[in-house]
mmCIF file of C-alpha atoms and ligand atoms in Angstrom:
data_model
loop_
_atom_site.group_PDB
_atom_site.id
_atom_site.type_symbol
_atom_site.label_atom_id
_atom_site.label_comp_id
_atom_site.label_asym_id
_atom_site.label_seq_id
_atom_site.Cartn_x
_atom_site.Cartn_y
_atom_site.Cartn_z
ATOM 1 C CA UNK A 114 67.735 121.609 138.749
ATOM 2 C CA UNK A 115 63.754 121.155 138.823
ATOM 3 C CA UNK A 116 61.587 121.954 136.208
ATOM 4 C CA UNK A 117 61.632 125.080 134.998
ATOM 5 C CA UNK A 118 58.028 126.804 133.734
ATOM 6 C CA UNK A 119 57.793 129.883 131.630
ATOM 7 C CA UNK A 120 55.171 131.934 132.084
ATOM 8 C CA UNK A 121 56.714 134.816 129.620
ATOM 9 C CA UNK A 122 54.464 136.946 127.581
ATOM 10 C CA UNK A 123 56.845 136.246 124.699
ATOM 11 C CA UNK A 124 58.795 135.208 123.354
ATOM 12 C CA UNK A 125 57.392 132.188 125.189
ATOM 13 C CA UNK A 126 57.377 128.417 125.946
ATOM 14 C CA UNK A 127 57.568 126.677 123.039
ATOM 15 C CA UNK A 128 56.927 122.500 123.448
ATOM 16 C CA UNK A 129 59.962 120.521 124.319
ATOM 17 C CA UNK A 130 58.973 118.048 121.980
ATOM 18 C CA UNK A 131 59.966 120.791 119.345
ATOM 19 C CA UNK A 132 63.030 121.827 120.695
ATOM 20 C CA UNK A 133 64.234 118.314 121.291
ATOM 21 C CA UNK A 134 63.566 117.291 117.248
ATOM 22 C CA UNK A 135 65.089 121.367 116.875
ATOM 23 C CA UNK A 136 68.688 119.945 118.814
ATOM 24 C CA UNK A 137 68.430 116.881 117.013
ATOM 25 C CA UNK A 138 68.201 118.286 113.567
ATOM 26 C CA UNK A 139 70.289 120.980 114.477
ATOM 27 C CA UNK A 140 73.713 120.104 112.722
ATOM 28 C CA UNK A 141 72.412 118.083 109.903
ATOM 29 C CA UNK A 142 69.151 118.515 108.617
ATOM 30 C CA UNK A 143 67.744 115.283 106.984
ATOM 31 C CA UNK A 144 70.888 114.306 105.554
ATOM 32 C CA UNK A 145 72.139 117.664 103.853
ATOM 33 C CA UNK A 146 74.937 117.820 106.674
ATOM 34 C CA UNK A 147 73.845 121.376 107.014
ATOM 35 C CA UNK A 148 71.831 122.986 109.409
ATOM 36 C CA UNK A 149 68.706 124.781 108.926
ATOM 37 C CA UNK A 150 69.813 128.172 109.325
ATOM 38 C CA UNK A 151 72.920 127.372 106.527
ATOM 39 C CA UNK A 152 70.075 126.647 103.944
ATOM 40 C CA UNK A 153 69.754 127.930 100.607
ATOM 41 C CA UNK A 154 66.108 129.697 100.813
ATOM 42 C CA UNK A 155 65.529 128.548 97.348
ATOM 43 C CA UNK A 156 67.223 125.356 97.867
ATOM 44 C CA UNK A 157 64.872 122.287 97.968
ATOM 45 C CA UNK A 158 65.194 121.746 101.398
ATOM 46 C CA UNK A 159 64.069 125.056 102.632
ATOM 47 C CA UNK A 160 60.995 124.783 99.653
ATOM 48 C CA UNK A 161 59.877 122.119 101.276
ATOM 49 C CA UNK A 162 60.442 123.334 105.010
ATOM 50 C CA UNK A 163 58.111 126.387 104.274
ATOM 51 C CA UNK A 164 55.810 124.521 101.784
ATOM 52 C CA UNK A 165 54.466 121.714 104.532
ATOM 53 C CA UNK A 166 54.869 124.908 107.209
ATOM 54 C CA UNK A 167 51.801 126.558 105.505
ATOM 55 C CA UNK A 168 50.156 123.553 104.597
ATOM 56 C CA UNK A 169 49.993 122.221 107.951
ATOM 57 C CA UNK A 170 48.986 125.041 108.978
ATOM 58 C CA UNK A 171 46.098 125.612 106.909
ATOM 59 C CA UNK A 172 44.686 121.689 107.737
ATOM 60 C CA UNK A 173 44.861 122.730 111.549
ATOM 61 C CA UNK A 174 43.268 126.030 111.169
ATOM 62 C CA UNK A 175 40.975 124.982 108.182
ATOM 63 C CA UNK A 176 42.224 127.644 105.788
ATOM 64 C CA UNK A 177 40.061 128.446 103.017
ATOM 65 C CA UNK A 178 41.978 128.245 99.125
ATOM 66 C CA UNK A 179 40.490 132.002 98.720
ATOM 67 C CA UNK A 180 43.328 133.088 101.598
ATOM 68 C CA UNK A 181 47.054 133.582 100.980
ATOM 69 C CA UNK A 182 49.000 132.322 103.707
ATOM 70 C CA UNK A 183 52.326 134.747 104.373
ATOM 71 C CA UNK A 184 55.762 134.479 106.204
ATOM 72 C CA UNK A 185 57.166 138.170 106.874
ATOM 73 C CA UNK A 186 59.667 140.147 109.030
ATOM 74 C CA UNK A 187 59.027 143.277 111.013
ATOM 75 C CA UNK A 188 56.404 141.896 113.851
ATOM 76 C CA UNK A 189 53.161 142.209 114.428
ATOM 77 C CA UNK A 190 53.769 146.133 114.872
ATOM 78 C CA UNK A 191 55.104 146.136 111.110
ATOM 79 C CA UNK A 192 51.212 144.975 110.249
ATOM 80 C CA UNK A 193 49.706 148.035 111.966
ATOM 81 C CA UNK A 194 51.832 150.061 109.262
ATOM 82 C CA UNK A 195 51.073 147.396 106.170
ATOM 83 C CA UNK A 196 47.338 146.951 107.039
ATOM 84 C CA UNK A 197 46.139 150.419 106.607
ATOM 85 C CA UNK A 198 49.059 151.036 103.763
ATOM 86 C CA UNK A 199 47.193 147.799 101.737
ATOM 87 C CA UNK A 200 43.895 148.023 102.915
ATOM 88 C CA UNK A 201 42.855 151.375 103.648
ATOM 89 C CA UNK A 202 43.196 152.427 99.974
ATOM 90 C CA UNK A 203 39.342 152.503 98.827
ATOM 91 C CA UNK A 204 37.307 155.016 101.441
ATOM 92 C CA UNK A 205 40.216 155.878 103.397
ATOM 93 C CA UNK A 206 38.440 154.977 105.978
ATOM 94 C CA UNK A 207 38.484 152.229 108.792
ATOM 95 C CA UNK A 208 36.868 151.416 112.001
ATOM 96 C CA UNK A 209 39.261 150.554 115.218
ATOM 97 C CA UNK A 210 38.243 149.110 118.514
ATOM 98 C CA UNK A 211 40.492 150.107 121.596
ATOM 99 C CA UNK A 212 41.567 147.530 123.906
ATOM 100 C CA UNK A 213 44.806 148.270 125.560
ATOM 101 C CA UNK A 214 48.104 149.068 124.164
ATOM 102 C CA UNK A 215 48.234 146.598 121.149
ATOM 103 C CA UNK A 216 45.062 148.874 119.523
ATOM 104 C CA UNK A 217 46.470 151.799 120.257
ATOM 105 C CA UNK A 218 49.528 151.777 118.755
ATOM 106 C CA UNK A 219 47.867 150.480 116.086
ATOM 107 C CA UNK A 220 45.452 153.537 115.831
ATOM 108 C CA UNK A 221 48.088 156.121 115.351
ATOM 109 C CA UNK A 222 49.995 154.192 112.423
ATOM 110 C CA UNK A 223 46.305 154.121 110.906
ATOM 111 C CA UNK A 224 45.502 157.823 111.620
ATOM 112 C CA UNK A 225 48.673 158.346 109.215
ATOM 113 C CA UNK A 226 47.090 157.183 106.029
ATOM 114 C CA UNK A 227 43.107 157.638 106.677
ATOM 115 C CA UNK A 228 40.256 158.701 108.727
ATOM 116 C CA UNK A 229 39.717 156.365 111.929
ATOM 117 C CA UNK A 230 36.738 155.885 113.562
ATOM 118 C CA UNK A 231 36.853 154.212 117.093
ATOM 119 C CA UNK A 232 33.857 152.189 117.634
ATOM 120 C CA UNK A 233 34.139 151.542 121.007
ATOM 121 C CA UNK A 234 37.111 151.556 123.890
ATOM 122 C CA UNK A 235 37.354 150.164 127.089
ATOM 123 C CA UNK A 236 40.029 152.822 128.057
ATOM 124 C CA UNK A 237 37.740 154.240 130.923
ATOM 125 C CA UNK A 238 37.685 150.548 132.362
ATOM 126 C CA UNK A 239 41.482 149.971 132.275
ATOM 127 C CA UNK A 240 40.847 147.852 129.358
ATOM 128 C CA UNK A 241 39.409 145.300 132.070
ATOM 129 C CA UNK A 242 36.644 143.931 129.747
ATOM 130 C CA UNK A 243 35.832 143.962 125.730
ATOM 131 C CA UNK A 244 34.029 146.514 125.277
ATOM 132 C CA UNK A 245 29.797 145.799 123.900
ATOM 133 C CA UNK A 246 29.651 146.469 120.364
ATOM 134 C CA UNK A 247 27.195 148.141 118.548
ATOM 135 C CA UNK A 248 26.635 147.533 115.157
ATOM 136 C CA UNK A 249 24.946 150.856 114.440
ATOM 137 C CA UNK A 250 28.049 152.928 115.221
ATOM 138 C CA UNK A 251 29.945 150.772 112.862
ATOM 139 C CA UNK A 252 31.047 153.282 109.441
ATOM 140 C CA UNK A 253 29.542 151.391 106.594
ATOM 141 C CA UNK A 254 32.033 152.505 104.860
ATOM 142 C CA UNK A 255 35.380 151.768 106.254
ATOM 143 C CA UNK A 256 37.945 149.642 104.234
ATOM 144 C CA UNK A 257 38.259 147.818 107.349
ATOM 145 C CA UNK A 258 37.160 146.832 110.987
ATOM 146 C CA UNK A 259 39.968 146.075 113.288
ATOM 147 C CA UNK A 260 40.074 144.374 116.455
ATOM 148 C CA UNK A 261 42.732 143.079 118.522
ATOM 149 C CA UNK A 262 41.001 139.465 119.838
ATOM 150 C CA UNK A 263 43.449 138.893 122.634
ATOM 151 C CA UNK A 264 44.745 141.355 124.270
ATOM 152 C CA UNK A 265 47.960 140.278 126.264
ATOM 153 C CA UNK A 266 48.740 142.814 128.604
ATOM 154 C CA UNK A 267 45.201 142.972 130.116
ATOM 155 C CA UNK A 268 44.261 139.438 129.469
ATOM 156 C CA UNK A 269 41.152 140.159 128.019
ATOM 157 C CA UNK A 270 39.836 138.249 124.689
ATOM 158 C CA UNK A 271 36.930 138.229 122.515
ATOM 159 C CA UNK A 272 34.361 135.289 122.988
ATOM 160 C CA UNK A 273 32.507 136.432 120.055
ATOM 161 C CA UNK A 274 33.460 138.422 116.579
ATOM 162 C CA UNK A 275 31.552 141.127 115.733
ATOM 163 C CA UNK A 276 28.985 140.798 112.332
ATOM 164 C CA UNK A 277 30.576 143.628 110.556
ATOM 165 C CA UNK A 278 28.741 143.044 107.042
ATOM 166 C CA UNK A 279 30.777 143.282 104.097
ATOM 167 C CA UNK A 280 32.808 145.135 106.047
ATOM 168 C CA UNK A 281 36.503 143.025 106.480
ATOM 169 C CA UNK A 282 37.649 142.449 109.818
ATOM 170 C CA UNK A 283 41.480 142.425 110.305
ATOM 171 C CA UNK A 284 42.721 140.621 113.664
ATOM 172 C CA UNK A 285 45.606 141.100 115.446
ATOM 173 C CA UNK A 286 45.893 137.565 116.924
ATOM 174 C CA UNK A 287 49.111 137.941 118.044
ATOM 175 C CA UNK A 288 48.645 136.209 121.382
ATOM 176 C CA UNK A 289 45.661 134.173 120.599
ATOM 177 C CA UNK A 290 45.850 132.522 117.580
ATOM 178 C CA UNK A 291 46.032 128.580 117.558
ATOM 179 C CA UNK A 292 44.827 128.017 121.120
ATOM 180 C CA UNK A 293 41.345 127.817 119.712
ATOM 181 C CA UNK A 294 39.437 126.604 116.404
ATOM 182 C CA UNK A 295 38.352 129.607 114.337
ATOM 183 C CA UNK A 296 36.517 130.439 111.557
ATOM 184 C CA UNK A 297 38.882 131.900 108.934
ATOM 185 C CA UNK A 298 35.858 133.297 106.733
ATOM 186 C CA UNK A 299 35.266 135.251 108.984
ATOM 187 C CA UNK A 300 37.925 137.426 108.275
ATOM 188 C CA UNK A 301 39.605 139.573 105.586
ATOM 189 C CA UNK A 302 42.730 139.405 107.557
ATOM 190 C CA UNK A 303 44.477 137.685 110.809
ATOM 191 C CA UNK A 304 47.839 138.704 111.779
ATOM 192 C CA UNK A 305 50.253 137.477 114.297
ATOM 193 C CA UNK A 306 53.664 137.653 115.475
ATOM 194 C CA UNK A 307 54.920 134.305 116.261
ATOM 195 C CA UNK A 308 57.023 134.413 119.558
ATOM 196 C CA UNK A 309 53.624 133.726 121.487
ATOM 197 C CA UNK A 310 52.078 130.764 120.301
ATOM 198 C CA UNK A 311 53.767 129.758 117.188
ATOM 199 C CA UNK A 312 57.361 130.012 117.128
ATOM 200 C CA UNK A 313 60.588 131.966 117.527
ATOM 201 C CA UNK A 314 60.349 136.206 116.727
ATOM 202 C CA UNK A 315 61.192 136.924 113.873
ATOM 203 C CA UNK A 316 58.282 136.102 111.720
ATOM 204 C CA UNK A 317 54.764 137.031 111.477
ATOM 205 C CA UNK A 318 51.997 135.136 109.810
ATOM 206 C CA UNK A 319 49.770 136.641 107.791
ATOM 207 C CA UNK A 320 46.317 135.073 106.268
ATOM 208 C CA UNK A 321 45.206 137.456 103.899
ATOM 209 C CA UNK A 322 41.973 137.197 101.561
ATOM 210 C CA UNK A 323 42.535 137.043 97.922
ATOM 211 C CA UNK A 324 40.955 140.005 96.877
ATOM 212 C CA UNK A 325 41.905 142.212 99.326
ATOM 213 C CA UNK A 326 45.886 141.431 97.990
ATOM 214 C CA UNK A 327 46.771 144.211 95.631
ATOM 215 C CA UNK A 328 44.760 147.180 96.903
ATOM 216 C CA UNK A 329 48.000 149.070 97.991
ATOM 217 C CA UNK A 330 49.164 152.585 96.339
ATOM 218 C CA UNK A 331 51.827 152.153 93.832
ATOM 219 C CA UNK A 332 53.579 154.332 96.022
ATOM 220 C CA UNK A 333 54.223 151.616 99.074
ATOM 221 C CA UNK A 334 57.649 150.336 99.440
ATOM 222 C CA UNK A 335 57.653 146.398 97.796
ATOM 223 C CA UNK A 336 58.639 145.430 101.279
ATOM 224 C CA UNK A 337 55.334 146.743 102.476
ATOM 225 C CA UNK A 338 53.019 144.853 99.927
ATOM 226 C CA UNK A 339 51.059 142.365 100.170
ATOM 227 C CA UNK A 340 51.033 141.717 96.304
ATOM 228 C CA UNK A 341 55.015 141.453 96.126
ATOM 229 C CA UNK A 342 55.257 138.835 99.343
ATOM 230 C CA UNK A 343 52.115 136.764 97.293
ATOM 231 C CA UNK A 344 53.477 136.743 94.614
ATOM 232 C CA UNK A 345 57.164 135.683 95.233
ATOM 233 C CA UNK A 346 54.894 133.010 97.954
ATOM 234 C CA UNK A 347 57.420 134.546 101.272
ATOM 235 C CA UNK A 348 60.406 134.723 99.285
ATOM 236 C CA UNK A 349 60.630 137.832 97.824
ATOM 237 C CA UNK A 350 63.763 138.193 99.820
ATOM 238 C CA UNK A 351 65.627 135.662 102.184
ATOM 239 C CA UNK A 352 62.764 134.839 105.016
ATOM 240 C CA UNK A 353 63.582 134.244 108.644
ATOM 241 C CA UNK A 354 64.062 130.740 107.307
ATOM 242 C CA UNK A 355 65.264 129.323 111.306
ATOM 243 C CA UNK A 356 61.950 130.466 112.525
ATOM 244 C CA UNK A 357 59.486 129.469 109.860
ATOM 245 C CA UNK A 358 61.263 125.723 110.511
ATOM 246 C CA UNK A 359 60.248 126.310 114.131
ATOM 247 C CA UNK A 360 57.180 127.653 113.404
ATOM 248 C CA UNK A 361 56.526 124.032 110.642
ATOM 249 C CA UNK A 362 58.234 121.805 113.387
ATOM 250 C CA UNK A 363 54.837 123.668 116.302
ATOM 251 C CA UNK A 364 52.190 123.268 113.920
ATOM 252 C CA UNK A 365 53.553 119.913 113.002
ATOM 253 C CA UNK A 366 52.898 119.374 116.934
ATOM 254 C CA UNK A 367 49.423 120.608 116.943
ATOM 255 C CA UNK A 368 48.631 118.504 114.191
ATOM 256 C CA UNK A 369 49.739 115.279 116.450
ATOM 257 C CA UNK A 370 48.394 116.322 119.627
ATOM 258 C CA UNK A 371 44.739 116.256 118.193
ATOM 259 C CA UNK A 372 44.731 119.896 116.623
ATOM 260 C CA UNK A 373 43.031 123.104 117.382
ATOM 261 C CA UNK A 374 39.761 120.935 119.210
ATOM 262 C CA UNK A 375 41.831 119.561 121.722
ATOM 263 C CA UNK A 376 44.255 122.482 121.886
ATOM 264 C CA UNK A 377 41.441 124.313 122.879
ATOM 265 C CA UNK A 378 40.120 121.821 125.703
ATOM 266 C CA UNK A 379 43.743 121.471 127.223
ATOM 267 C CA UNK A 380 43.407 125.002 127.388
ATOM 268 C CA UNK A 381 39.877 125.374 128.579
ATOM 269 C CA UNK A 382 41.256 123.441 131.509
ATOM 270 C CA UNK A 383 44.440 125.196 132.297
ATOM 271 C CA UNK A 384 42.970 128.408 132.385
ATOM 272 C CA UNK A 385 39.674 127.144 134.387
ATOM 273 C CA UNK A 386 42.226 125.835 137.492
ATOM 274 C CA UNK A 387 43.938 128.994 137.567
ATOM 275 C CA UNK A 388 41.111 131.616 137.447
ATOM 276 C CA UNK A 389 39.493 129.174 139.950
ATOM 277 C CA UNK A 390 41.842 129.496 142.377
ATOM 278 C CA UNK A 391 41.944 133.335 142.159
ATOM 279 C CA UNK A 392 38.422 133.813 142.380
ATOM 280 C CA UNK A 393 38.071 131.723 145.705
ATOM 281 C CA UNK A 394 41.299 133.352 147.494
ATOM 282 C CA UNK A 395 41.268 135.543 149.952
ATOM 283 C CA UNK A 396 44.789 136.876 148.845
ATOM 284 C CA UNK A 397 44.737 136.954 144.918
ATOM 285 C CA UNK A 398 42.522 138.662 142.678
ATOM 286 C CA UNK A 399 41.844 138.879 139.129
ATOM 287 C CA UNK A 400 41.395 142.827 137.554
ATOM 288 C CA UNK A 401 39.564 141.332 134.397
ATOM 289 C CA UNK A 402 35.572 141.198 134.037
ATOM 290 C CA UNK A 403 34.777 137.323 133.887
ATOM 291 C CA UNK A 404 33.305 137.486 130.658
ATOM 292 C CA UNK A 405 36.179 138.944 128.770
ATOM 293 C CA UNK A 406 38.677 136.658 130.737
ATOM 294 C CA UNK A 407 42.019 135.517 128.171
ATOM 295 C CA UNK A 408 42.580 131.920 127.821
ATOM 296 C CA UNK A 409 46.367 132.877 127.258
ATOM 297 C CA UNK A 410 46.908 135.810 129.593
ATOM 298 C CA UNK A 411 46.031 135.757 133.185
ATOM 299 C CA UNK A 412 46.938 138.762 135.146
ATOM 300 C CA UNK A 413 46.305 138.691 139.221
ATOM 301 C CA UNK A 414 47.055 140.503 141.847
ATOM 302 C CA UNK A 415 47.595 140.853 145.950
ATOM 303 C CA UNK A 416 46.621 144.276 145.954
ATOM 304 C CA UNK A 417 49.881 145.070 148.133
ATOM 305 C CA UNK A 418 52.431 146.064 145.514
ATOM 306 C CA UNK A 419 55.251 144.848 148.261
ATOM 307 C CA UNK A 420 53.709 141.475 148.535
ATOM 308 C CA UNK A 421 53.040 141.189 144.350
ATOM 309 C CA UNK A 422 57.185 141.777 144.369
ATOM 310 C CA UNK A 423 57.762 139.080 147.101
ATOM 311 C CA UNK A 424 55.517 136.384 145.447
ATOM 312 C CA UNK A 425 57.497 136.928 141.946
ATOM 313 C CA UNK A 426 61.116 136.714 143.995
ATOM 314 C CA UNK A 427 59.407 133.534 145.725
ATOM 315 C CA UNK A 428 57.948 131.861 142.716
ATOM 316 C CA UNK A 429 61.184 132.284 140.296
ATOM 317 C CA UNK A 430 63.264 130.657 143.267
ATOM 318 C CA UNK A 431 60.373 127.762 142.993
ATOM 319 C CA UNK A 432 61.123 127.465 139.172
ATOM 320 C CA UNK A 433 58.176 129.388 138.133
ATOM 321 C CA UNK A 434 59.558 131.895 136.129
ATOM 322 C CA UNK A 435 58.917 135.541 134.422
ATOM 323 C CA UNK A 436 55.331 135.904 136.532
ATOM 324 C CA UNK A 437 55.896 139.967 136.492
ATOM 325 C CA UNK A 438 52.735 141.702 135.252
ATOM 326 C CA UNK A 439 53.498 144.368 132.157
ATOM 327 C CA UNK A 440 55.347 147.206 134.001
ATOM 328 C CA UNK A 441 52.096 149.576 132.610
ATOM 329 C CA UNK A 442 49.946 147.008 134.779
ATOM 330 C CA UNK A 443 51.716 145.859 137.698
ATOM 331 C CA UNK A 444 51.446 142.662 139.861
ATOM 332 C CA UNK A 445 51.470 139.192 138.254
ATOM 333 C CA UNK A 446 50.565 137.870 134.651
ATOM 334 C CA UNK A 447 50.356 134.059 134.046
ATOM 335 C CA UNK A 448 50.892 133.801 130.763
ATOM 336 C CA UNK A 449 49.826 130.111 129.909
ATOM 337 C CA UNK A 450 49.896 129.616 126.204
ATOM 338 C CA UNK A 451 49.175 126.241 124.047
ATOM 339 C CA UNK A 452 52.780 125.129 124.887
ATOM 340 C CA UNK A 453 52.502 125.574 128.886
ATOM 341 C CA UNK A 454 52.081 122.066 130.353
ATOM 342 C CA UNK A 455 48.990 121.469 132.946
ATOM 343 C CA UNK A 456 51.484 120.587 135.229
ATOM 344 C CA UNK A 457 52.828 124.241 135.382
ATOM 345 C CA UNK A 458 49.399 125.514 136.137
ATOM 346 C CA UNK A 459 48.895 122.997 139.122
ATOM 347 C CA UNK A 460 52.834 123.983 140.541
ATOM 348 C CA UNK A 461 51.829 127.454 139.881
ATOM 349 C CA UNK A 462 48.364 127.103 141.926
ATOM 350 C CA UNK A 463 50.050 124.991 144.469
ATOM 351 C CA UNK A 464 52.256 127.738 145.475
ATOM 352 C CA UNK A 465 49.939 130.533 145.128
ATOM 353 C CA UNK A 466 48.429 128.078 148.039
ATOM 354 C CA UNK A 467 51.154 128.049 150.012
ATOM 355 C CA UNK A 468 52.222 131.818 149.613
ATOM 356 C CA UNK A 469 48.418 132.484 150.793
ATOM 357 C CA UNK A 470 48.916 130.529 153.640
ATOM 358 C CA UNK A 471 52.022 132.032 154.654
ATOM 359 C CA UNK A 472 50.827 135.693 153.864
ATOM 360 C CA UNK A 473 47.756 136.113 155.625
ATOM 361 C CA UNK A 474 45.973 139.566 155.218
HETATM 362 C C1 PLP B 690 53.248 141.033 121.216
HETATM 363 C C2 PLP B 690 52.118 141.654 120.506
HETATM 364 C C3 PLP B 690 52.326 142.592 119.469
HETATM 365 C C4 PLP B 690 53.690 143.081 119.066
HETATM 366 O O1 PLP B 690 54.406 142.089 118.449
HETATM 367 P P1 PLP B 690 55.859 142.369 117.819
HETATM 368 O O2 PLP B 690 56.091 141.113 117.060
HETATM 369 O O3 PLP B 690 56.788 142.598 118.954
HETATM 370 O O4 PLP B 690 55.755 143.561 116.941
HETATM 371 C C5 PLP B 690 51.211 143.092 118.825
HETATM 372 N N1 PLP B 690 49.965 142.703 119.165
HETATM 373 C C6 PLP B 690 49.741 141.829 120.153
HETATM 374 C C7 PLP B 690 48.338 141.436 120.491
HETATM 375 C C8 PLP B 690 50.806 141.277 120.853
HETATM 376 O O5 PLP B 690 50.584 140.392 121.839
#
């Protein structure tokens, strides 16, 4: 068989360095004659499995002390519930921008606890673009500013984050986060479910600013509190111990390969020979405004939904695998995260050659 590239939305690629040391390690880990997933979670070996997880993690992302660094279940959807039952707790009061699917659903868990205001949408454009912010339509306010800063099934991203004041912003970086450097202080808190760039589902990282830990109603469920999970540092109850060692093992990876500066160039470059391409073809076309364009997420399409179905058919016999777009959006979506090789791009780009040779308009 030839290679194989994923170009999933997630779960997604994950580097088959990481996999390899995963099948090696598999039946016994480091000597215990155990595997990972038959760990104690308060047994030494798991301590130290989730300890050097979140400290890698906070040398490659530059993690300030004043942030708590969490491992919980329930995906990235279980943080549009937790964030506003946390967070918006002072004002009742928070500011949402709408880009695409992500922010909505997020919007209606919000509307369940507190008054949202949404700042600005990009619903009229098909969530094609980030919307332009204005800073005077912000609420002073709010308990919170929320933004979604990559939004997968568009492919659109944030190139800048909005100066919201005292204001916290919480980010769902889901999709986005560790394919670029960023600045943690800039945030109250970042969220993201791990089965795009981080690991296997099944966990969801959470970086969460000291003092905005312990806000919640003494109503919330423990399992829904920031202050419990701090506290008991993850293990409140048994974590999804297999994936945080995944997730350790990836950032481990980073860490080798030159961390987030040269994660970011690879990806510069991967995504720059793609959009390329499109942009010169005759056949292919990209939906998103160039200056919102994803580094992660790039959607394109024929504008023939019979020839979009053909090129998918064609591509996965070519090894180039799960190139659907979301079946809201329709025709293609490259999704190239950290863990994509450059050498899937150029296969990709070679046959999008070839298939626009063969399928003249
Ligand atoms: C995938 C995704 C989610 C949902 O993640 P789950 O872990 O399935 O809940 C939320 N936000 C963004 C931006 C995503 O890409």
């Amino acid at each position: 068989m030839g290679d194989i590239y994923n170009f999933s939305a997630g779960p997604a690629v994950l580097p088959k360095e990481v996999l390899k040391k995963a099948a090696d390690e598999m039946l016994d880990f480091k000597g215990s004659g155990m595997s990972v997933m038959e760990l104690s979670h308060r047994g030494k070996e798991f301590t130290q499995i989730i300890e050097s997880a979140e400290a890698t993690l906070r040398e490659i992302m530059g993690i300030p002390d004043n942030y708590k660094v969490l491992f919980l279940q329930g995906g990235a959807s279980m943080q549009f519930s937790m964030i506003p039952m946390n967070l918006m707790t002072n004002n009742k009061k928070a500011d949402y921008v709408h880009t695409g699917q992500w922010s909505k659903k997020a919007i209606v868990e919000a509307k369940k606890f507190g008054d949202v205001s949404v700042v600005a949408s990009s619903e009229e454009d098909h969530f094609t673009n980030i919307p332009k912010l204005d800073p005077s339509t912000f609420s002073k306010d709010a308990d919170y500013f929320y933004i979604v800063t990559n939004n997968t099934i568009y492919g659109t991203e944030y190139k800048d984050i909005p100066d919201t004041g005292d204001v916290p912003i919480v980010a769902d970086m889901s999709s986005n986060i560790l394919s670029v450097p960023v600045d943690v202080s800039k945030f109250g808190v970042i969220f993201a479910g791990a089965q795009k760039n981080i690991g296997p589902a099944g966990v969801t990282l959470v970086i969460i600013r000291e003092d905005l830990v312990g806000k919640a109603d003494e109503k919330v469920p423990a399992l829904l509190d920031y202050k419990v999970h701090v506290d008991a540092k993850s293990l409140y109850n048994t974590p999804p111990c297999y994936s945080i060692y995944i997730a350790g093992l990836v950032f481990e990876w980073i860490k080798e390969n030159g961390g987030l500066a040269a994660v970011e160039k690879n990806n510069q470059e991967k995504a720059k020979m793609l959009y390329d391409y499109v942009d010169q073809s005759d056949l292919f076309s990209s939906p998103v405004e160039p200056a919102s364009r994803s580094l992660m997420n790039v959607p394109f399409v024929t504008g023939d939904k019979e020839l979009d179905v053909k090129f998918i058919e064609e591509a996965g016999k070519r090894g180039l695998k799960t190139l659907k777009g979301h079946r809201t959006v329709g025709g293609m979506r490259a999704s190239i995260y950290n863990a994509m090789p450059k050498k899937g791009i150029e296969t990709l780009v070679e046959f999008m050659k070839e298939f626009e040779k063969d399928n003249k308009k």
